[in-house]
Amino acid sequence: MHAAQIWSSRKLKLLGCAISWHGDDENGTLQDDTLLIAVDGHIFNDDELKTGATTGTANIVAALYREHGFEETMRRLNCDAAIALYDKITETLWLGRDRVGARPVYYAQGKDVLAFGSRASALRAAPGVRPEVNRRFAALFAGAHYRFFDNRPEDSPYEGVSQLPAGSILRADASGVRLEKYWDLEDLPLFEEPREVLAEQYRDLLVDAVARRHRAFKNPAFTLSGGMDSSSVISSAVRVSGKKQHAFSSVYSDSTFDERDEIATILDDVAEEWHPIRVDEFDLMATLSGMIQANDEPVATATWLSHYLLAGQVSEMGFDALFGGLGGDELNAGEYEYFFYHFADLRQAGRLPELEGEIVAWVQHHDHPIHTKFRDVAFSVMDHVTDPDKPGIVRPDMDRMTRYYPAINRDFYDLASFEVIFDHPFKSWMRNRTYQDLRRETTPCCLRAEDRQTQAFGMINCDPFLDYRLIEFMFRVPGDMKIRDGVTKRLLREAMDGILPDETRNRIAKTGWNAPAHVWFSGGPNYEALRDTLASRAFRERGIYDLDAVDTLLDEHTRIVRSGAARENHMMFFWQLLNLEVWLSEMEAV
């Protein structure tokens, strides 16, 4: 954790634990006769805790711990924080991570040492810790879909380093080291209140989540795309502050990815000033190097290159926080694949006329030249990703998972041996799909990139949709209030009535925060840099890839993109390949 103050600026030997922790600032650390505390992050419900602590996150944690113990302290906090606490009286070390994992915590057990910190790479030097790369991590990054990178929340990029999962605590004392969850989503009954009532409750929760985060910073900025999520966040901030905000957007010369026209519909209502950050001409390899140094590991998708460039510009203008809409897709069934899980829930409930109507509306609103949509596709995909005989059992999309397995050298790691873990705490397919996204798929890798890239530029990331109160609330909202008439995010659209402009609120077409990486890998200097990487001795001797398969994929990718054919290209594969190779090369150079 990066900050100005370290406990006594030295390593302390406590019960065989090597502690070297940088708190977020001087208010995030505490040392007295009985406790050592460091907090990386922010507490947003300090007004509700009644601890008597007047300043500092560490003081709040100390007061709560003395009265309630560590586990109950974590439960009482609405925070985006990682916390370390050493109790000198009981000789116990506690580590805690916020409910969604906004702030990272890694730990490693070596020879008579327990080391922990925000960066996994820093722990490799601890005595007795295995420093080599985790081959499963490397192989998944090389040849699997990004959704599966975080399927093991306890994994890190290194063999001897573990990650503390979100919503968990670690306790270390003379009896050993133990991990346990302090928070999880319960299978509670769905709400039965009318849609109008739930929309009002949703609006109040979201506005409050934004307000609590907005007041924590002196000079926040906001990412803004053409979609509902980021627009809802910045509009809520305008509502609670009474002031328009600074908005930043990635823009492109490629109209397929550019959302300037959609963004323009909201600017008059929310933006004190709009800052379009053009992402077109840049040195890909130099930018990747900076990104990977900031992230301390390879980065999941090309979207985060746009975010990295944007964050650098935001920081240069003096802002201290960057708000975004992460979590909105997961909570509101905003991704296209949620349709199939909603369809499965309707079929299981015997609501067949409604199912047929939803499929017709889905085809009408979301047909695509590559991913053609019609009734048979809906049922085929539904049966592919759900088990119709077992309510709630979600099947992994193995076609997506295994597409590039043949390009990975089985002598390095046999990806066929990797078993995807799916959690099924609910009887609803959509709820289980959402749970998987929050815990093991989309959310962890996105939060990691947001945290590290904003921190690298001296800022904090804020995602109000991931306030745990909103998560718990939305898990009790019926599926037909999220998807109806072929349109996603229905309850959010209703909740934002009067806050968002109708043109934004009612927009169905979705571009998303993507990047034209397919072009980067099909011509020009970035393409040549990729070719040079594939021809390098280091890459070819590493033994991770089947080299002939990689060459074939690049030739095919180039033909597809240059021809303009309506076919899937291999952009994601080569983005992951370059990230992995740059990361490995830079580790070797240290």
XYZ file of C-alpha atoms in Angstrom:
590
model
C 0.000 0.000 0.000
C 1.425 3.303 -1.076
C 1.542 6.261 1.320
C 3.733 8.623 3.235
C 3.803 6.824 6.541
C 4.963 3.337 7.490
C 4.733 1.999 11.001
C 7.952 3.252 12.544
C 9.513 3.035 9.050
C 10.883 -0.406 9.818
C 9.893 -4.042 9.919
C 8.528 -5.247 13.202
C 8.874 -8.782 14.457
C 5.595 -9.758 16.065
C 4.742 -13.363 16.768
C 6.868 -14.451 13.851
C 4.984 -12.136 11.484
C 6.923 -9.766 9.239
C 4.843 -6.600 9.022
C 5.644 -3.953 6.439
C 2.464 -2.028 5.725
C 2.015 1.395 4.163
C -1.240 3.007 5.265
C -3.248 5.214 2.926
C -2.239 8.354 4.859
C -1.430 9.369 8.407
C -5.113 8.981 9.365
C -4.964 5.363 8.227
C -2.372 4.244 10.786
C -2.396 3.911 14.555
C 0.109 2.685 17.101
C -0.540 2.702 20.845
C 0.187 0.511 23.859
C -2.142 -2.294 22.761
C -2.805 -2.017 19.016
C -1.099 -1.548 15.677
C -3.530 -0.686 12.871
C -3.253 0.235 9.207
C -6.178 0.960 6.902
C -5.906 1.192 3.124
C -9.122 2.783 1.922
C -12.105 4.715 3.188
C -14.959 4.237 5.633
C -18.231 5.693 4.362
C -20.580 5.201 7.325
C -18.537 6.884 10.052
C -21.572 9.026 10.913
C -23.543 5.898 11.871
C -20.918 4.096 13.952
C -20.959 6.299 17.070
C -17.459 5.268 18.073
C -16.451 8.583 19.600
C -13.491 8.727 17.214
C -13.388 12.201 15.722
C -10.704 11.732 13.072
C -8.998 8.983 11.140
C -10.064 5.627 9.787
C -7.593 3.812 12.041
C -9.106 5.437 15.141
C -12.579 4.305 14.067
C -11.329 0.744 13.583
C -9.592 0.792 16.972
C -12.750 1.936 18.769
C -14.904 -0.679 17.051
C -12.385 -3.449 17.685
C -12.117 -2.700 21.392
C -15.889 -2.888 21.753
C -16.869 -5.583 19.259
C -13.821 -7.577 18.109
C -12.423 -7.749 14.596
C -15.053 -9.792 12.770
C -17.915 -7.618 13.997
C -15.858 -4.528 13.169
C -15.672 -5.613 9.535
C -19.417 -6.300 9.494
C -20.247 -2.836 10.812
C -18.145 -0.966 8.266
C -19.412 0.304 4.944
C -16.000 0.648 3.377
C -13.699 -0.011 0.467
C -10.818 -0.863 2.749
C -8.193 -3.454 3.555
C -7.345 -3.505 7.259
C -4.425 -4.921 9.243
C -4.618 -5.000 13.043
C -2.189 -6.463 15.555
C -3.417 -6.926 19.120
C -0.393 -6.833 21.419
C -2.358 -8.181 24.382
C -3.631 -11.348 22.691
C -0.673 -11.525 20.271
C -3.079 -11.874 17.353
C -2.754 -10.517 13.829
C -5.959 -9.765 11.912
C -6.315 -9.007 8.211
C -9.645 -7.974 6.722
C -10.806 -7.171 3.209
C -13.935 -5.250 2.247
C -16.999 -7.121 1.033
C -16.394 -6.795 -2.714
C -12.592 -6.689 -2.699
C -12.109 -3.074 -3.763
C -8.710 -3.076 -2.020
C -6.276 -5.988 -2.383
C -4.672 -8.059 0.376
C -2.014 -10.705 -0.261
C -0.192 -12.835 2.261
C 2.592 -15.391 2.244
C 3.771 -17.894 4.821
C 7.461 -18.591 4.768
C 10.099 -19.739 7.209
C 8.898 -18.430 10.583
C 7.261 -15.510 8.754
C 3.808 -14.361 7.745
C 4.110 -11.444 5.336
C 1.239 -9.439 3.884
C 0.634 -6.430 1.678
C -1.187 -4.941 -1.294
C 1.217 -6.191 -3.930
C 1.843 -9.856 -4.430
C 5.273 -9.325 -5.975
C 6.610 -7.639 -2.834
C 6.019 -10.808 -0.803
C 8.184 -13.029 -2.999
C 11.260 -11.831 -1.110
C 10.008 -13.065 2.265
C 12.171 -15.888 3.678
C 10.973 -19.311 2.611
C 8.307 -18.061 0.168
C 8.238 -19.721 -3.253
C 8.793 -16.815 -5.683
C 8.192 -18.563 -8.999
C 5.252 -17.775 -11.278
C 2.044 -19.703 -10.643
C 1.819 -21.804 -13.805
C -1.942 -22.170 -13.559
C -2.280 -18.383 -13.436
C 0.029 -17.940 -16.435
C -1.675 -20.641 -18.507
C -5.160 -19.294 -17.793
C -4.042 -15.808 -18.746
C -2.426 -17.137 -21.904
C -5.215 -19.339 -23.183
C -8.500 -18.912 -21.302
C -11.228 -16.292 -21.457
C -10.695 -13.408 -19.031
C -13.823 -14.356 -17.079
C -11.996 -17.368 -15.678
C -8.826 -15.619 -14.459
C -10.290 -15.100 -10.977
C -12.078 -18.422 -10.652
C -9.843 -19.159 -7.657
C -10.157 -15.996 -5.498
C -7.380 -17.216 -3.200
C -4.811 -17.451 -6.020
C -2.123 -14.945 -6.931
C 0.349 -14.785 -9.827
C 2.987 -16.494 -7.629
C 3.208 -19.983 -6.190
C 4.049 -18.927 -2.650
C 1.638 -15.999 -2.345
C -2.088 -16.183 -1.590
C -4.853 -13.630 -1.878
C -7.346 -12.909 0.883
C -10.758 -13.260 -0.806
C -13.266 -10.429 -0.684
C -15.472 -10.387 2.402
C -12.972 -12.476 4.370
C -10.728 -12.157 7.405
C -7.461 -13.835 8.350
C -6.498 -14.524 11.954
C -2.945 -15.484 12.919
C -1.905 -16.350 16.462
C 0.063 -18.993 18.322
C -2.379 -21.696 17.200
C -1.923 -20.994 13.497
C -3.495 -19.138 10.583
C -7.233 -19.318 9.860
C -9.439 -17.789 7.168
C -13.190 -17.262 7.293
C -15.903 -15.239 5.604
C -17.566 -12.461 7.535
C -20.051 -11.538 4.768
C -21.924 -13.316 2.023
C -25.220 -12.979 0.205
C -28.110 -14.887 1.737
C -30.891 -16.664 -0.148
C -33.638 -14.361 1.097
C -37.156 -14.151 -0.390
C -37.628 -11.884 -3.378
C -39.342 -8.566 -2.767
C -43.106 -8.504 -3.305
C -43.558 -4.724 -3.190
C -44.803 -2.935 -6.328
C -42.237 -1.884 -8.892
C -42.790 1.800 -8.140
C -41.967 1.280 -4.458
C -38.798 -0.677 -5.209
C -37.682 1.899 -7.768
C -37.951 4.628 -5.137
C -36.008 2.548 -2.603
C -33.368 1.787 -5.229
C -32.998 5.465 -6.099
C -32.616 6.425 -2.442
C -29.941 3.770 -1.878
C -27.947 4.692 -4.981
C -28.078 8.415 -4.287
C -26.965 7.781 -0.698
C -24.110 5.522 -1.856
C -22.913 8.276 -4.187
C -23.314 10.962 -1.508
C -21.280 9.048 1.088
C -18.413 8.593 -1.351
C -18.623 12.059 -2.859
C -18.182 13.779 0.498
C -15.031 11.727 1.211
C -13.024 13.570 -1.460
C -12.118 17.183 -2.097
C -11.947 17.068 -5.881
C -13.580 14.028 -7.500
C -13.928 13.367 -11.225
C -16.253 10.998 -13.069
C -15.882 8.601 -15.969
C -18.765 8.942 -18.414
C -19.818 6.648 -21.234
C -23.069 6.632 -23.158
C -24.602 4.018 -20.883
C -26.837 3.960 -17.836
C -24.339 3.132 -15.102
C -21.780 5.929 -15.261
C -24.549 8.359 -16.221
C -26.549 7.385 -13.127
C -23.532 7.887 -10.867
C -22.610 11.354 -12.129
C -26.263 12.444 -12.205
C -26.677 11.328 -8.598
C -23.561 13.298 -7.656
C -25.026 16.418 -9.255
C -28.226 15.834 -7.309
C -26.549 15.484 -3.895
C -23.945 18.223 -4.372
C -26.031 20.738 -6.258
C -23.090 21.193 -8.630
C -22.172 19.880 -12.041
C -19.098 17.646 -12.137
C -16.017 17.109 -14.289
C -16.625 14.219 -16.689
C -13.972 12.220 -18.560
C -14.630 9.916 -21.514
C -12.485 7.766 -23.777
C -13.178 8.611 -27.426
C -12.018 6.940 -30.638
C -11.816 7.674 -34.342
C -13.458 4.267 -34.918
C -17.192 5.002 -34.735
C -17.899 1.408 -33.671
C -16.420 2.168 -30.251
C -16.925 5.919 -30.031
C -19.844 7.143 -27.883
C -19.578 10.899 -28.290
C -23.084 11.214 -29.710
C -24.616 9.245 -26.832
C -22.585 11.120 -24.214
C -23.670 14.468 -25.660
C -27.274 13.884 -24.576
C -26.388 14.185 -20.888
C -23.564 16.731 -20.825
C -25.702 19.843 -20.386
C -27.284 18.325 -17.281
C -24.224 16.978 -15.469
C -20.906 18.327 -16.772
C -19.180 21.440 -15.508
C -16.604 20.507 -18.114
C -16.327 17.484 -20.380
C -12.855 16.080 -21.034
C -12.762 13.702 -24.035
C -9.562 11.619 -23.915
C -8.674 10.423 -27.387
C -7.342 6.855 -27.528
C -5.937 6.356 -30.999
C -2.255 7.084 -31.496
C 0.016 5.760 -28.768
C 2.995 3.483 -28.296
C 1.335 0.205 -27.351
C 4.421 -1.476 -25.906
C 5.449 1.542 -23.814
C 1.895 1.954 -22.553
C 1.653 -1.736 -21.705
C 4.891 -1.521 -19.761
C 3.546 1.351 -17.668
C 0.229 -0.415 -17.130
C 1.838 -3.615 -15.974
C 4.133 -1.792 -13.578
C 1.061 -0.091 -12.137
C -0.977 -3.295 -11.972
C 1.863 -5.539 -10.768
C 0.563 -8.237 -13.122
C -0.888 -8.608 -16.628
C -4.194 -6.814 -17.255
C -7.314 -8.710 -18.270
C -8.821 -6.725 -21.161
C -7.975 -3.903 -23.561
C -10.652 -1.736 -21.948
C -8.192 -1.042 -19.155
C -5.662 0.508 -21.504
C -8.235 3.216 -22.220
C -8.844 3.586 -18.484
C -5.092 3.823 -17.810
C -4.626 6.621 -20.340
C -7.721 8.395 -19.033
C -6.623 8.078 -15.386
C -3.292 9.679 -16.230
C -5.059 12.688 -17.701
C -7.462 12.960 -14.758
C -4.546 12.967 -12.320
C -2.640 15.631 -14.256
C -5.612 17.953 -13.767
C -5.442 17.591 -9.990
C -8.401 15.346 -9.182
C -8.142 13.017 -6.180
C -10.815 10.408 -6.967
C -12.309 8.810 -10.056
C -15.916 7.626 -9.875
C -17.316 4.985 -12.233
C -20.290 2.749 -12.916
C -18.639 -0.620 -12.243
C -21.153 -3.047 -10.758
C -24.119 -1.605 -12.612
C -24.130 -4.353 -15.232
C -23.942 -7.113 -12.642
C -26.653 -5.766 -10.337
C -29.052 -4.813 -13.126
C -28.613 -7.783 -15.502
C -26.996 -5.433 -17.982
C -24.849 -7.906 -19.896
C -26.452 -9.639 -22.865
C -25.818 -13.110 -21.470
C -28.172 -12.419 -18.559
C -31.068 -12.837 -20.984
C -30.499 -16.593 -21.163
C -30.559 -17.013 -17.392
C -33.725 -14.923 -17.192
C -35.257 -17.066 -19.930
C -34.357 -20.191 -17.942
C -35.962 -18.769 -14.787
C -39.163 -17.984 -16.708
C -39.257 -21.495 -18.163
C -38.680 -23.086 -14.758
C -41.538 -21.015 -13.294
C -43.893 -22.192 -16.042
C -44.301 -18.655 -17.422
C -44.133 -19.863 -21.024
C -46.177 -17.141 -22.801
C -44.007 -14.522 -21.079
C -40.885 -16.435 -22.118
C -41.949 -16.464 -25.760
C -42.696 -12.747 -25.657
C -39.325 -11.977 -24.108
C -37.503 -13.967 -26.782
C -39.324 -12.066 -29.538
C -38.370 -8.744 -27.909
C -34.781 -9.909 -27.414
C -34.450 -10.689 -31.122
C -36.031 -7.359 -32.041
C -33.728 -5.241 -29.875
C -30.440 -7.134 -29.950
C -29.847 -8.865 -33.277
C -26.219 -8.667 -34.430
C -24.459 -9.359 -37.764
C -22.027 -11.806 -36.137
C -24.112 -13.093 -33.237
C -27.445 -13.629 -34.996
C -30.444 -13.938 -32.693
C -33.602 -15.978 -33.216
C -35.777 -18.323 -31.153
C -33.737 -21.493 -31.686
C -30.572 -19.662 -30.626
C -32.250 -18.581 -27.391
C -33.191 -22.146 -26.461
C -29.876 -23.595 -27.617
C -27.811 -21.164 -25.543
C -30.187 -21.516 -22.596
C -29.658 -25.271 -22.532
C -25.919 -24.834 -23.060
C -25.328 -22.582 -20.026
C -27.988 -23.915 -17.625
C -29.042 -27.354 -16.453
C -32.825 -27.508 -17.022
C -33.149 -30.447 -14.632
C -31.402 -28.677 -11.743
C -32.825 -25.252 -10.880
C -30.085 -22.676 -10.450
C -27.208 -24.831 -11.679
C -25.188 -22.703 -14.099
C -22.923 -24.441 -16.546
C -19.639 -22.818 -17.579
C -19.488 -21.770 -21.210
C -16.805 -24.245 -22.186
C -16.754 -23.103 -25.815
C -15.700 -19.663 -24.632
C -13.385 -21.121 -22.019
C -11.520 -23.565 -24.257
C -11.364 -21.664 -27.551
C -7.599 -21.091 -27.313
C -6.577 -24.148 -25.308
C -4.879 -25.672 -28.402
C -2.503 -22.688 -28.504
C -1.090 -23.517 -25.056
C 1.760 -25.973 -24.628
C 0.424 -28.824 -22.497
C 3.918 -29.477 -21.171
C 3.790 -26.043 -19.539
C 0.310 -26.530 -18.053
C -2.554 -28.747 -19.158
C -5.560 -26.428 -19.195
C -7.823 -29.425 -19.778
C -7.187 -30.327 -16.126
C -8.596 -27.005 -14.902
C -12.079 -27.373 -13.435
C -14.221 -24.252 -13.336
C -15.819 -23.620 -9.941
C -19.387 -22.322 -9.983
C -21.195 -21.347 -6.803
C -24.928 -22.071 -6.615
C -26.346 -20.558 -3.419
C -29.680 -19.713 -5.095
C -32.410 -21.571 -6.985
C -32.440 -18.876 -9.668
C -30.097 -19.119 -12.631
C -29.893 -15.342 -12.984
C -29.058 -14.803 -9.320
C -26.335 -17.463 -9.447
C -24.899 -15.977 -12.649
C -24.770 -12.569 -10.939
C -23.162 -14.087 -7.843
C -20.512 -15.721 -10.028
C -19.760 -12.438 -11.766
C -19.355 -10.604 -8.471
C -17.230 -13.265 -6.790
C -15.275 -15.151 -9.447
C -15.542 -13.480 -12.850
C -16.047 -9.922 -14.101
C -15.933 -7.843 -10.924
C -12.610 -8.980 -9.359
C -10.415 -8.291 -12.384
C -12.130 -4.953 -13.052
C -11.796 -3.791 -9.449
C -8.135 -4.796 -9.430
C -7.352 -2.756 -12.541
C -9.344 0.254 -11.328
C -7.668 0.260 -7.930
C -4.128 -0.092 -9.191
C -4.394 2.317 -12.095
C -5.961 5.103 -10.068
C -3.498 4.485 -7.219
C -0.615 4.650 -9.697
C -1.670 8.202 -10.498
C -2.265 9.226 -6.891
C -6.054 8.849 -6.902
C -8.761 6.589 -5.465
C -11.416 4.724 -7.462
C -15.043 4.794 -6.307
C -17.858 2.512 -7.502
C -21.137 3.365 -5.726
C -23.035 0.480 -7.348
C -20.820 -1.865 -5.300
C -22.043 -0.480 -1.992
C -22.992 -3.691 -0.176
C -26.452 -2.327 0.664
C -27.214 -2.000 -3.043
C -25.899 -5.498 -3.725
C -28.074 -7.023 -1.006
C -31.086 -5.036 -2.200
C -30.721 -5.971 -5.865
C -30.327 -9.669 -5.067
C -33.908 -9.589 -3.794
C -35.346 -7.806 -6.836
C -37.284 -10.197 -9.131
C -35.729 -10.905 -12.508
C -38.654 -9.450 -14.445
C -37.943 -6.084 -12.825
C -34.435 -6.217 -14.271
C -35.285 -7.548 -17.743
C -38.651 -6.836 -19.373
C -39.761 -6.543 -23.012
C -36.240 -7.343 -24.176
C -34.742 -4.408 -22.266
C -32.218 -4.708 -19.426
C -31.806 -2.535 -16.304
C -35.535 -1.888 -16.084
C -35.683 -1.013 -12.393
C -32.669 1.296 -12.687
C -34.307 3.066 -15.620
C -37.399 3.675 -13.517
C -35.365 4.687 -10.458
C -33.515 7.317 -12.511
C -36.705 8.932 -13.819
C -36.315 12.640 -13.118
C -32.562 12.308 -12.537
C -31.357 11.128 -15.953
C -32.444 12.692 -19.255
C -35.039 10.466 -20.918
C -32.885 9.977 -24.020
C -30.156 8.423 -21.873
C -32.554 6.596 -19.558
C -34.483 4.934 -22.385
C -31.561 4.073 -24.664
C -31.447 0.352 -25.460
C -28.412 0.047 -27.735
C -25.245 -0.661 -25.752
C -21.680 0.021 -26.863
C -19.902 -0.377 -23.541
C -16.467 0.858 -22.551
C -14.444 -1.079 -25.111
C -11.375 -0.386 -27.225
C -10.509 -1.088 -30.895
C -7.666 -3.449 -30.055
C -8.439 -5.579 -33.116
C -6.932 -2.798 -35.242
C -3.835 -2.520 -33.052
C -2.928 -6.119 -33.898
C -3.574 -6.019 -37.642
C -1.299 -3.274 -38.998
C 0.986 -0.355 -38.254
C 3.741 -0.015 -35.626
C 1.806 -1.838 -32.886
C 1.317 -4.814 -35.195
C 5.031 -4.812 -35.964
C 5.793 -4.707 -32.230
C 3.608 -7.778 -31.785
C 5.421 -9.532 -34.631
C 8.771 -8.685 -33.046
C 7.595 -10.101 -29.721
C 6.507 -13.368 -31.321
C 9.859 -13.651 -33.092
C 11.913 -12.940 -29.982
C 14.077 -15.652 -28.509
C 12.695 -15.076 -25.004
C 9.108 -15.625 -26.141
C 9.859 -18.693 -28.217
C 11.936 -20.345 -25.493
C 9.484 -19.686 -22.685
C 7.521 -22.799 -23.527
C 4.056 -21.455 -22.742
C 2.607 -21.466 -26.261
C 2.385 -23.785 -29.228
C 4.283 -21.482 -31.569
C 2.757 -22.781 -34.802
C -0.736 -22.294 -33.395
C 0.081 -18.700 -32.404
C 1.431 -17.889 -35.869
C -1.698 -19.357 -37.450
C -3.965 -17.313 -35.180
C -2.163 -14.076 -36.025
C -2.400 -14.729 -39.757
C -6.102 -15.476 -39.395
C -6.702 -12.417 -37.216
C -4.967 -10.175 -39.740
C -7.031 -11.538 -42.642
C -10.316 -11.091 -40.759
C -9.656 -7.508 -39.687
C -8.179 -6.329 -42.976
C -11.042 -7.874 -44.956
C -13.707 -6.278 -42.779
C -15.468 -9.639 -42.573
C -18.270 -10.014 -40.024
C -16.402 -12.700 -38.094
C -14.925 -12.942 -34.631
C -11.246 -12.073 -34.631
C -8.521 -12.963 -32.111
C -7.990 -9.561 -30.504
C -8.483 -10.838 -26.949
C -5.969 -13.649 -27.402
C -3.218 -11.307 -28.567
C -4.004 -8.704 -25.926
C -3.514 -11.381 -23.279
C -0.397 -12.748 -24.967
C 1.313 -9.351 -25.064
C 0.376 -8.569 -21.467
C 1.724 -11.872 -20.243
C 4.953 -11.562 -22.207
C 5.638 -7.976 -21.099
C 4.967 -8.934 -17.466
C 7.277 -11.957 -17.594
C 10.009 -10.000 -19.379
C 9.916 -7.171 -16.865
C 10.061 -9.603 -13.941
C 13.164 -11.166 -15.432
C 14.749 -7.738 -15.852
C 14.344 -6.806 -12.177
